[in-house]
Amino acid sequence: MSAGAITDCSQASPGDVTVEVCVIGSGSGGATAAWELAKAGRDVLVLEEGGDYTGRALTQRDGAMYDQLYMDRGGRATSDLSIAVLQGRVLGGGGVINASDVVPIDDDVARHWQKKFGLSGFGPESLEPFRKAALEDLSANRPADELLNRNNQLLRDGAGKLGWKGEVMLHNRVGCVGSGTCLIGCAFDAKRNPRFVAIPRALEAGARVFTRARAVRLDDAGKELKRVAVRCLDAKGYHEGAAFTVRARHVVLAANAVSSAELLLKSGLGNEHVGHHLSLQPQLPVTVRYDDEVRFFRGIPQAYAVTQFEQREHPEHGWWGFRLEAIAGTPGIVGSLLPEVGAPGLELMRGYSKLGAALLLLPDAMQGRVRVESSGRLRIDYALDEELRGRFREAVKAMARLSLAVGAKEVYVPSVPPVRVRSEAELGNVDGLTLAPTTAPLLSAHQQGTVRMAPNERDGAASPEGEVYGTRGVFVFDSSGFPSSASSHTMAPIITVSRMLARQLAARG
Amino acid sequence: MSLRPFSELSRRRLLRVALGAGGLVAGGVGSVFALRGSAPRVEGLRALSPHEYRTMASLAEAMFPRETLPAGDPAVDLARAFDGYLADEPTWARDEAKQALTLLELGPVLFDRRLATFSNLALSERVAHFERWGRSDSGLRRQVATGFRKFLCLVFYDQPSAWPGLGYEGPMRP
């Protein structure tokens, strides 16, 4: 088998192609599937809408990198603008722009999938070899203490003082220099993400990769050869150009839980579950002001997590509760979160180097929905119910208590109006946090569930093998298939499940 | 860049909001727009009209009042940056953003019964007006305020000239 290559479709249209397997998306799910299927001797083509960014091309500047590495130039959001939906659009997918945390599917979550959703093949024993392989792919390791910046240390110290459980999460960095710009790509190529592991190995095994190639429609899903309509994009990915067609015996969707569902809906494929059950796993950033320098923008942004308030065996939802995780942001992103206008906003930002920050991360009840309007526009609907709002308020109070325990001057929720807590006596201020639409900078980094797997068509959109009901040979190998939140960080779970499903597909012949 | 979509801002909805405010009916469309006055010509715009450019520049000045910036803080033309961003957006997103700018410009007339549009307000009034939109009970006005605020802050604080004032020395070089 000769090695495959990366073709940039912004330079020239490759023309129509016929392959055995067309994989749509090059992130954790797509890259892993491509590698496994190519290794098994399949003729594989990967379509990626984004460009190929590594090393110095990752400029560490907010404007250019959100523009180039994220879907909709960083502007994707729910239809009421309440939640920013962060989704990678780059060769390597979300792994290029995530915080590099490696949190495998928990045994309890796997059992929940078996028990509540009837996914008998997803038990801890079945998943174990694939979880192990995912950790190997990612070179998963525990960050050394000296790489924990002061923001992470403060979170750990606070948890220790209060006797709360927490952990330094595994990560997939090797040779990290602590530049701190993980969320807009690592210019030092220290992330062992799909771009540096599964993609090169898939290429070695003969797979081909087209970048700046947007799959716009999938036809003939019941026939032996499916047709994927593709448009080349320009060099920046702004405008569609030449069209070509990929004919494939199998099509593997791995374009993220939003985009995989979007393509099925635009193509009129799948049953009534497609697009439903969207989990956004919403997160709320909270900043903390200290008297002295924190410099959260250097070192690993997100290493320590407070796990005290997590529940793993919730009968209805599996993983539940909330986590507090350290986070950092470059000036553009931190500035854009603040609600203040004029001089007060400038004054707050002058204290940037004394800020600490955390993300409050909540598993949800999969209450969202991806739709395509009659105009063809994507719409992401998601409503925060009162239970979720209440859990967020609990999480803010926990974060405030922890921060005050380590000497914080003020805990500040960048909401409208802002919520400030300067002492235990002010914890009640948090009850004023309404979380009404567009009053707080909520975000989602782990979308899941829109083409969920189930043992029958009545309960889900895809079979336990990932095959979309109503099609023959169209699969979902990304977080779309997860029936509930798999983990607080979905990269390792997606690799785990994709490899398992890809091997099953390869074994089909 | 955190702006798209003003997804609720369909033409129909914009019209409904404006009609709800009573301004367009009472004053007539033409006279409301006449209150904007003339906008200076701006060379090289790719997406915005001179009026829209002026609205964005007026908002940028309210967000980052020049007198509060220490010497050396950025003098980046945020309205032109917005123009450049919009020029590469899909038509529907560009149209919605332009409608949002129009709504912001006419806001004082439509919602506050003022006889001056946004760009013609004094700086302190512009700051107060935009703050009110951020806190408004109207989801649409909050959306407009959120979208523009995020864009302007992201571009402003992404400028190297802003960093010394923040204690940030910029990216590490590989």
Short mmCIF file of C-alpha atoms in Angstrom, two decimals, chain A residues 29 168 172 177-178 195 200 242 291 301 314-315 318 324 326 329 360 398 411 431 455 463 474:
data_model
loop_
_atom_site.label_atom_id
_atom_site.label_comp_id
_atom_site.label_asym_id
_atom_site.label_seq_id
_atom_site.Cartn_x
_atom_site.Cartn_y
_atom_site.Cartn_z
CA GLY A 29 -13.66 10.24 15.41
CA VAL A 168 -4.88 16.72 38.13
CA ASN A 172 -1.97 14.62 25.81
CA VAL A 177 6.59 24.74 27.12
CA GLY A 178 3.66 26.40 28.88
CA ARG A 195 -3.24 15.81 13.49
CA PRO A 200 -0.19 10.57 9.72
CA ALA A 242 -15.88 24.16 -7.50
CA ASP A 291 -4.23 40.91 45.18
CA PRO A 301 -4.59 26.45 31.27
CA HIS A 314 -27.41 9.08 38.49
CA PRO A 315 -30.27 6.72 37.57
CA GLY A 318 -25.54 8.59 34.41
CA LEU A 324 -14.98 23.08 38.61
CA ALA A 326 -9.25 25.84 36.03
CA GLY A 329 -7.86 32.95 28.26
CA LEU A 360 -18.09 25.38 35.76
CA ALA A 398 -18.86 26.34 45.41
CA VAL A 411 -15.27 36.29 42.63
CA ASP A 431 -29.04 33.77 43.75
CA PRO A 455 -30.85 -1.09 19.67
CA SER A 463 -27.75 1.16 15.47
CA VAL A 474 -23.95 5.38 6.39
#
